[in-house]
PDB file of C-alpha atoms in Angstrom:
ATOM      1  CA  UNK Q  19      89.149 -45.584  13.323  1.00 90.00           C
ATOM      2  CA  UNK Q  20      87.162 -43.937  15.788  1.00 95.00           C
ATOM      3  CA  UNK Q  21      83.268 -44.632  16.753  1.00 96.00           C
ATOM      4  CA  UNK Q  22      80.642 -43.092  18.611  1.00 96.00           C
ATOM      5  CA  UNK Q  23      77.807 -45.718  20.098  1.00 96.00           C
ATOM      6  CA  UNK Q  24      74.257 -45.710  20.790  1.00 95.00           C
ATOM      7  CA  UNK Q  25      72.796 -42.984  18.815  1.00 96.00           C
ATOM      8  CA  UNK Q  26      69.449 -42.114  17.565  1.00 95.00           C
ATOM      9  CA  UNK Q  27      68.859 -40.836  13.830  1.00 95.00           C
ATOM     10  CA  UNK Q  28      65.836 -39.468  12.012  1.00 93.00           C
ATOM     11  CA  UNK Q  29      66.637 -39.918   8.649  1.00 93.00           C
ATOM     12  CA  UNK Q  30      65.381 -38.597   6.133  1.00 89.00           C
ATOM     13  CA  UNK Q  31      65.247 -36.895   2.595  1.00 88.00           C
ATOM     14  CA  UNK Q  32      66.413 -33.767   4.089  1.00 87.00           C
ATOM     15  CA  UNK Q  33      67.779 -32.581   7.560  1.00 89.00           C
ATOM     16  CA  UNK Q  34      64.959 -32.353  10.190  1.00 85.00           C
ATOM     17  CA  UNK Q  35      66.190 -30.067  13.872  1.00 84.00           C
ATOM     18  CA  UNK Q  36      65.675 -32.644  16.912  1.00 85.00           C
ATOM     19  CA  UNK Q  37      62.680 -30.442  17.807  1.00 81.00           C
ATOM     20  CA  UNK Q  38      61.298 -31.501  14.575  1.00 81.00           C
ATOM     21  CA  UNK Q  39      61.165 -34.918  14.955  1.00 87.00           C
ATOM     22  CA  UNK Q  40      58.162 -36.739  15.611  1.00 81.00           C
ATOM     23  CA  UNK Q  41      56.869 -39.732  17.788  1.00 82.00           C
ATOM     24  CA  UNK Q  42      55.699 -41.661  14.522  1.00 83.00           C
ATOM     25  CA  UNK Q  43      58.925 -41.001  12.721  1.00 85.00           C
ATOM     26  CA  UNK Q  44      60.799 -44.146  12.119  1.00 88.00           C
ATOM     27  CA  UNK Q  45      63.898 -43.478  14.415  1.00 92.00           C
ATOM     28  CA  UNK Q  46      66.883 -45.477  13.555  1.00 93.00           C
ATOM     29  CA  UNK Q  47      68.476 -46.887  16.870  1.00 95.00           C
ATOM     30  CA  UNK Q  48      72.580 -47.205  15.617  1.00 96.00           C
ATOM     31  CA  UNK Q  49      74.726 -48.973  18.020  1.00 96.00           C
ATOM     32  CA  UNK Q  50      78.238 -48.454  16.775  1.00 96.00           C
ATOM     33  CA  UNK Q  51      79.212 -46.151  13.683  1.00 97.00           C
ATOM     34  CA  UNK Q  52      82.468 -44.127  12.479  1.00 96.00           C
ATOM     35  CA  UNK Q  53      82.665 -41.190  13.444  1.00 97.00           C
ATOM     36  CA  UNK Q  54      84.673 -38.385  11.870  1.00 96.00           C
ATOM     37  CA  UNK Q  55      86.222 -35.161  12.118  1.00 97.00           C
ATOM     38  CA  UNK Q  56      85.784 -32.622   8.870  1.00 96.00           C
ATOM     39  CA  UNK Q  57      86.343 -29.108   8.532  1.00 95.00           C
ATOM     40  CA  UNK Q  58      83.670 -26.973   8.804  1.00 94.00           C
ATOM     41  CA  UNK Q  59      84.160 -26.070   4.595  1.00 95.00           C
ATOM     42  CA  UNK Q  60      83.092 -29.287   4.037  1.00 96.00           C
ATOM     43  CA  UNK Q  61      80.309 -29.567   6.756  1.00 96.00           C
ATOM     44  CA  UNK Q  62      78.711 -26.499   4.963  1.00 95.00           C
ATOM     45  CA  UNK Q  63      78.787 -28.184   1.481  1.00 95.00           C
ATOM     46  CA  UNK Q  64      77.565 -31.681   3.669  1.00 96.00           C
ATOM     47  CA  UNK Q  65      74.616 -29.540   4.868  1.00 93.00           C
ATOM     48  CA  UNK Q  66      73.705 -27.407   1.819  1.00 93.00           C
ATOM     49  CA  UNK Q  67      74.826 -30.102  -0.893  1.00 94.00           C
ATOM     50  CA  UNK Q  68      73.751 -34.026  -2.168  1.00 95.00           C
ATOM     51  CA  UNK Q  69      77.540 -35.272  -2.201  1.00 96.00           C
ATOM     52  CA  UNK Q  70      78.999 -38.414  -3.850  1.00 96.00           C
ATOM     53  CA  UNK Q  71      82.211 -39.673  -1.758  1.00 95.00           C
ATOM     54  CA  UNK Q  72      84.805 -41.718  -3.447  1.00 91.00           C
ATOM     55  CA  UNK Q  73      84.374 -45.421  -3.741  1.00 89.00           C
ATOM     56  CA  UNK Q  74      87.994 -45.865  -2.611  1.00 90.00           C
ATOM     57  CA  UNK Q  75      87.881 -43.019   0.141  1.00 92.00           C
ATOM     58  CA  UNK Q  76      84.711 -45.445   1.748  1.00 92.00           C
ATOM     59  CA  UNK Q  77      85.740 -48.654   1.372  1.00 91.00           C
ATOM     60  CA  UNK Q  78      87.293 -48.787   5.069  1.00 92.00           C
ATOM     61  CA  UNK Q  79      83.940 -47.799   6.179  1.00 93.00           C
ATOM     62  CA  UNK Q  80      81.544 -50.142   5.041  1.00 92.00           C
ATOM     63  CA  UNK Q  81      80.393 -52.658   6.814  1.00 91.00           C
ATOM     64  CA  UNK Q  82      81.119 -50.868   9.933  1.00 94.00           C
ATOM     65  CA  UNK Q  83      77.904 -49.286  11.161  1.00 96.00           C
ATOM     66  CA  UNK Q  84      75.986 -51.829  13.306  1.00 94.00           C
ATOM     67  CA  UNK Q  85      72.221 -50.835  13.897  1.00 95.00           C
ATOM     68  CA  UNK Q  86      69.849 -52.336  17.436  1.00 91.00           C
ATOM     69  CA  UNK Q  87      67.982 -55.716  17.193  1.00 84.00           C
ATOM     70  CA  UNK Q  88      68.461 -54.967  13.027  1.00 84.00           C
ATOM     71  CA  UNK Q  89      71.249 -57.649  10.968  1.00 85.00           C
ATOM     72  CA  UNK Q  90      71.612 -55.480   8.088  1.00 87.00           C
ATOM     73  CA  UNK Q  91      74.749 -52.869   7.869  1.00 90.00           C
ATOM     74  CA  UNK Q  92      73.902 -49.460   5.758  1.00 92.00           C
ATOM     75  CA  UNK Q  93      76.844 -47.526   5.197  1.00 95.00           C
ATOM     76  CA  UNK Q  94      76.349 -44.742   7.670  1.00 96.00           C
ATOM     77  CA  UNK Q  95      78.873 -42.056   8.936  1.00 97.00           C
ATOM     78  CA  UNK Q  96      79.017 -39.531  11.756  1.00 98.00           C
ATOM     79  CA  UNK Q  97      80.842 -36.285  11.027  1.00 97.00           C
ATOM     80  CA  UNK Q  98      81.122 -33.355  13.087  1.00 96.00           C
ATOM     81  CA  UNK Q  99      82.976 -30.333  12.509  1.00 95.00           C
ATOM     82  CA  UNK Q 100      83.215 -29.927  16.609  1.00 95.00           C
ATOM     83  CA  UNK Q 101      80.798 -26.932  15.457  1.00 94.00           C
ATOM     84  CA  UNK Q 102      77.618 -29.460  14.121  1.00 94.00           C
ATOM     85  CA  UNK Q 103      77.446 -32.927  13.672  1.00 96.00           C
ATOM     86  CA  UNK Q 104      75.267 -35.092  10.842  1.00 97.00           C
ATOM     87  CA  UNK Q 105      74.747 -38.519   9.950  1.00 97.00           C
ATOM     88  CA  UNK Q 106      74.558 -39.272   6.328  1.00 97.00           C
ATOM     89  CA  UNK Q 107      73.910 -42.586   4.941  1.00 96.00           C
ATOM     90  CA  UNK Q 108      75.159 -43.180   1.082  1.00 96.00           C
ATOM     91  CA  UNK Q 109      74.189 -45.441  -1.209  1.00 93.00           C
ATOM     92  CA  UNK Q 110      76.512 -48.859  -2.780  1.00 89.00           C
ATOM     93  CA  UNK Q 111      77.875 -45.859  -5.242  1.00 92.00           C
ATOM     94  CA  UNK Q 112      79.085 -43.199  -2.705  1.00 93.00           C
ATOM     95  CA  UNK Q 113      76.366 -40.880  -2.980  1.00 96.00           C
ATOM     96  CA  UNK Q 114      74.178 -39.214   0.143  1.00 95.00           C
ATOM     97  CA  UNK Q 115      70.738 -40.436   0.436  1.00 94.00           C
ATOM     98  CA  UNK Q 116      69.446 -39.739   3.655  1.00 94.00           C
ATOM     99  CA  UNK Q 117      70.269 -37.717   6.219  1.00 95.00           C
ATOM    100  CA  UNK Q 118      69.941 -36.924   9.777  1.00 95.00           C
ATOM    101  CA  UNK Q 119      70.848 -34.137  12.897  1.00 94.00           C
ATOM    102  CA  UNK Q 120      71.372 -35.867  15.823  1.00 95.00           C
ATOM    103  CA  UNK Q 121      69.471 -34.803  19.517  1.00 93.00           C
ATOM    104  CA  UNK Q 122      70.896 -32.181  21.551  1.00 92.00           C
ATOM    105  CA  UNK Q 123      72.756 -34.339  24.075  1.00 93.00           C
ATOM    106  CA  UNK Q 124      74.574 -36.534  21.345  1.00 94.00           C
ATOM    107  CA  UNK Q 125      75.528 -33.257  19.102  1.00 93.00           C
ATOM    108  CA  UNK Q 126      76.983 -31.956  22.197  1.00 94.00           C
ATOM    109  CA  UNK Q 127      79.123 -34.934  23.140  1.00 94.00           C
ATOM    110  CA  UNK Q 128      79.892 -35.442  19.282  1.00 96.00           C
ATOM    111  CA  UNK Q 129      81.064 -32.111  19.173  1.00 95.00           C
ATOM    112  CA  UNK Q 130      83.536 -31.860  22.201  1.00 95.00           C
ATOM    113  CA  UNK Q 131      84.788 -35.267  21.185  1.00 94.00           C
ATOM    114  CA  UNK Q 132      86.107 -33.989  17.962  1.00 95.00           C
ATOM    115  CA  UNK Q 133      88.006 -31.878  19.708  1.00 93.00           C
ATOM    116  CA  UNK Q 134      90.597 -34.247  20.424  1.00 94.00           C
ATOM    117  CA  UNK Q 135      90.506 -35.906  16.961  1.00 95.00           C
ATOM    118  CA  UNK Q 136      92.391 -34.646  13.540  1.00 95.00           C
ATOM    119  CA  UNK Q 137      90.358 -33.611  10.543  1.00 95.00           C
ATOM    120  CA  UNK Q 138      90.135 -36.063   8.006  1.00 95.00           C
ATOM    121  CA  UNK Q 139      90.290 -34.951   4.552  1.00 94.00           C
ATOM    122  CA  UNK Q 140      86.939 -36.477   2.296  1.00 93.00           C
ATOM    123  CA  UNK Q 141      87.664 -37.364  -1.602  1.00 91.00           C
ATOM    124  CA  UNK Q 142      83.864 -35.518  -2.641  1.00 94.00           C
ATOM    125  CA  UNK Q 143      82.305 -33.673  -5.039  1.00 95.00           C
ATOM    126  CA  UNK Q 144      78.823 -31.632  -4.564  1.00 95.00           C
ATOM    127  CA  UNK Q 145      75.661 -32.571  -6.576  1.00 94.00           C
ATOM    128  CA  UNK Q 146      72.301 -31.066  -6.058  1.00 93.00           C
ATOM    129  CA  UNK Q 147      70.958 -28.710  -3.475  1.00 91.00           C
ATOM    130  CA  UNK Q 148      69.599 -30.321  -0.299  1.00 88.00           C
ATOM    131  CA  UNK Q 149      65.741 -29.488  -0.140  1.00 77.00           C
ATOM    132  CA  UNK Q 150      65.491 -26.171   2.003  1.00 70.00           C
ATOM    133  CA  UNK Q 151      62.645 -25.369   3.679  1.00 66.00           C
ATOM    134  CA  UNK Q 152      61.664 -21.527   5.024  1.00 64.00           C
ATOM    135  CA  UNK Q 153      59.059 -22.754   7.536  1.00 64.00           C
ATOM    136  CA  UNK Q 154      59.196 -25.646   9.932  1.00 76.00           C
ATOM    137  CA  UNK Q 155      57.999 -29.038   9.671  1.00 74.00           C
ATOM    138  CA  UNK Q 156      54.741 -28.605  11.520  1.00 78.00           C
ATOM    139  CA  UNK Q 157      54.191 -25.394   9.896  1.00 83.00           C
ATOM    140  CA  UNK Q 158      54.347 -26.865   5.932  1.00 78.00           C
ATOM    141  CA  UNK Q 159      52.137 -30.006   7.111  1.00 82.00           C
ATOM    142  CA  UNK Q 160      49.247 -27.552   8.533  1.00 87.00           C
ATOM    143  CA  UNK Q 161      49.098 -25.476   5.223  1.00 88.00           C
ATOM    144  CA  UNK Q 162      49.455 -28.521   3.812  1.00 86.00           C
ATOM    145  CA  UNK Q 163      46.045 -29.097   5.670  1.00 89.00           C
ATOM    146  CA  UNK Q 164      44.090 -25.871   4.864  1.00 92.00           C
ATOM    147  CA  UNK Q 165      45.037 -25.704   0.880  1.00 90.00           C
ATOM    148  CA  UNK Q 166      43.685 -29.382   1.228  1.00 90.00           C
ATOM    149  CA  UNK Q 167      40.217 -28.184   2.722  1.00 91.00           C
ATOM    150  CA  UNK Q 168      40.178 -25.115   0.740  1.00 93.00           C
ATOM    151  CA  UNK Q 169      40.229 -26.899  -2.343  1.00 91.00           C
ATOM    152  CA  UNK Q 170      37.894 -29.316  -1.456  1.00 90.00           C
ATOM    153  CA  UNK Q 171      35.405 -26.590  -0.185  1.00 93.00           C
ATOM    154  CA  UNK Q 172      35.633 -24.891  -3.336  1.00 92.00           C
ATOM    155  CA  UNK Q 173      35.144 -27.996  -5.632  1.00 92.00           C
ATOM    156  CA  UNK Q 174      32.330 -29.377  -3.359  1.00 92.00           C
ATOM    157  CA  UNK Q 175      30.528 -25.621  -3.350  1.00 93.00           C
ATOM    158  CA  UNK Q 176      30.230 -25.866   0.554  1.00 93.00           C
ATOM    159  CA  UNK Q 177      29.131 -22.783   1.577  1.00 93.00           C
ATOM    160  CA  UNK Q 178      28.393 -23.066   4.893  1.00 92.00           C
ATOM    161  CA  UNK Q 179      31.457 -25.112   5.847  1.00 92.00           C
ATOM    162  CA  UNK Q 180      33.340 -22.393   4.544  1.00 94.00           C
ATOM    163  CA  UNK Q 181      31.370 -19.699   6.195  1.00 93.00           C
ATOM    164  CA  UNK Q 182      32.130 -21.467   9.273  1.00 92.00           C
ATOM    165  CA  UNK Q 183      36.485 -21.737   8.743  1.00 93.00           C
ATOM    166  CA  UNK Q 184      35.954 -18.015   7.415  1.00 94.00           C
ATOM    167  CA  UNK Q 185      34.564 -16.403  10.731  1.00 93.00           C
ATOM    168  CA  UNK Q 186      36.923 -18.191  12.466  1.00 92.00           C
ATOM    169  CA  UNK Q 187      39.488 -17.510  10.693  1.00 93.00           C
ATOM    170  CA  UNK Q 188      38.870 -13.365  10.075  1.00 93.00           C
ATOM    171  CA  UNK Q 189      36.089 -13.003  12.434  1.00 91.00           C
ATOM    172  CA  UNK Q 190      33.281 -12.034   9.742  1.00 92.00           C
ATOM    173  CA  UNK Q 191      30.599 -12.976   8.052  1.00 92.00           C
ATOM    174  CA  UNK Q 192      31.029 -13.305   4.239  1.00 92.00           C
ATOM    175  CA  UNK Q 193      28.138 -15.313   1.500  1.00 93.00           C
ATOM    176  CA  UNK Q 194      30.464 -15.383  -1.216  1.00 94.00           C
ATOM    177  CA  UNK Q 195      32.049 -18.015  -1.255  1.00 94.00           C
ATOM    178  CA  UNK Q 196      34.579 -17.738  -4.217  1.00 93.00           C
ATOM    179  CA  UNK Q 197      36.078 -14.542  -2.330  1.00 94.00           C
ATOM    180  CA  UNK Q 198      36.270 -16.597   0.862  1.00 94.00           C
ATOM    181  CA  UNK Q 199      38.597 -18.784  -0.740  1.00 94.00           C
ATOM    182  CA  UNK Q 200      40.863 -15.970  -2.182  1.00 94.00           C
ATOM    183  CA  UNK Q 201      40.998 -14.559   1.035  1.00 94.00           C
ATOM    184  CA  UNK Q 202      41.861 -17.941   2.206  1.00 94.00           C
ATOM    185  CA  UNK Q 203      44.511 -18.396  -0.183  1.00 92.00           C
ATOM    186  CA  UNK Q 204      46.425 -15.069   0.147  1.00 92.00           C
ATOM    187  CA  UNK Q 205      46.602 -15.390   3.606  1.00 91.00           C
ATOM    188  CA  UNK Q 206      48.591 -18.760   3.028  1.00 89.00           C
ATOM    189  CA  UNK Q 207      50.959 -17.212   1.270  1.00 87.00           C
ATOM    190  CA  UNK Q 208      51.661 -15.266   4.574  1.00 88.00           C
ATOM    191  CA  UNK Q 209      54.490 -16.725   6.985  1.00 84.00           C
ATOM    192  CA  UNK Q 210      52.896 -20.188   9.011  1.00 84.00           C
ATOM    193  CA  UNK Q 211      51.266 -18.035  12.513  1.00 87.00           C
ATOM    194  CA  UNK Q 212      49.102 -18.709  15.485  1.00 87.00           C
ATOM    195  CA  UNK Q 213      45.770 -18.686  13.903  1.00 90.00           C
ATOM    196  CA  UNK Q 214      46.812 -20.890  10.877  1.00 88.00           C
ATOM    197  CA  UNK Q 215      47.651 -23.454  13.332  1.00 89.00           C
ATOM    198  CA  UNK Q 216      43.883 -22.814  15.383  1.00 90.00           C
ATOM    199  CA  UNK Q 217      42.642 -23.524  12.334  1.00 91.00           C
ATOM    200  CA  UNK Q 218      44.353 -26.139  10.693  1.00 89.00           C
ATOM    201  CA  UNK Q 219      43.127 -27.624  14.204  1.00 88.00           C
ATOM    202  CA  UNK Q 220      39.577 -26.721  13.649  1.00 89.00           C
ATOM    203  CA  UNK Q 221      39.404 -28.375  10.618  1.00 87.00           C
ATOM    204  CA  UNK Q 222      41.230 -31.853  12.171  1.00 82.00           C
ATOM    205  CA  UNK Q 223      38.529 -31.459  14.532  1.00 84.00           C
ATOM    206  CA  UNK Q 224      35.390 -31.592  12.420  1.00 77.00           C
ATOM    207  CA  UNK Q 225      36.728 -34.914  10.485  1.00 73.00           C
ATOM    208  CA  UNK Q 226      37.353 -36.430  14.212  1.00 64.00           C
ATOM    209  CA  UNK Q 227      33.754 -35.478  15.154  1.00 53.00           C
ATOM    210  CA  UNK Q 228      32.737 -37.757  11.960  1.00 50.00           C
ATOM    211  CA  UNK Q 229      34.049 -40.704  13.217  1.00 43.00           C
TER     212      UNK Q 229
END
């Protein structure tokens, strides 16, 4: 069995990129887990796909992942298709529940070192589709923010506040304030840009300025 040691994983509902992650994320530190060849077939359906694995195929592998300054032993596997490498962690039934890319210096060392290792066949069948997000991480939490204010604007009635995010935000003065909001909200629906983000800022800003 082969076994790749000290590596960091973000896991998570979903695969988040390494430039994704976070400095409040909970990182998982591993110290030891096995580590696998596939083929890149079944790295597709790994990345696009929930999967449930055999509870024969993992049997060899449990126990085997041991995590930093932790006692407990999830059943965690890395695969790598020498292409991309993943963790995924699956549940005491076989199935996927979290899962995690890996930083660029450890998918670049997991990668050449499945070079030299034979793909191993995996007993699995596909389940549901993997969340897929269009926009990046940053990008959904910042809408996230201005549909937040926007609705709160537009149950509170605040005029002026919303006079204020509207200039900023199209660079013109405007006293009604249902149309402000529409404007607001159609240009949402627009792919995540610069000024969203100045904005989304803005609005961090004025809560800060409470405190």
């Amino acid at each position: 069995m082969h076994y790749y040691y000290d590596v960091l994983a973000n896991f998570d509902e979903c695969y988040l990129e390494f430039y994704e992650w976070e400095k409040n994320d909970p990182i998982t530190m591993i110290k030891k887990v096995p580590f696998i060849r596939i083929s890149n077939k079944d790295m597709m359906d790994f990345l696009t796909y929930k999967i449930k694995i055999k509870n024969s195929w993992l049997e060899k592998y449990m126990g085997k992942t041991t995590l930093k300054n932790r006692k407990e032993k999830p059943l965690i596997i890395l695969f790598s298709s020498t292409k991309t490498s993943i963790l995924l962690e699956f549940d005491e039934n076989g199935k996927s529940i979290y899962y995690s890319k890996l930083l660029i210096e450890d998918e670049n060392n997991c990668n050449e070192y499945a070079y030299s290792m034979k793909e191993t066949p995996v007993s699995y069948e596909k389940l549901d589709k993997l969340e897929t997000r269009k926009e990046f991480r940053k990008a959904i939490e910042e809408k996230k923010v201005l549909k937040t204010e926007l609705k709160m604007l537009e149950e509170e009635k605040n005029l002026e506040k919303c006079q204020f995010i509207y200039y900023e935000w199209f660079g013109s003065l405007e006293n009604d304030l249902n149309k402000m909001i529409k404007d607001c909200k159609k240009e949402l629906e627009k792919d995540y840009n610069l000024k969203m983000h100045q904005i989304a800022e803005l609005i961090k800003l004025t809560y800060k300025e409470r405190l």
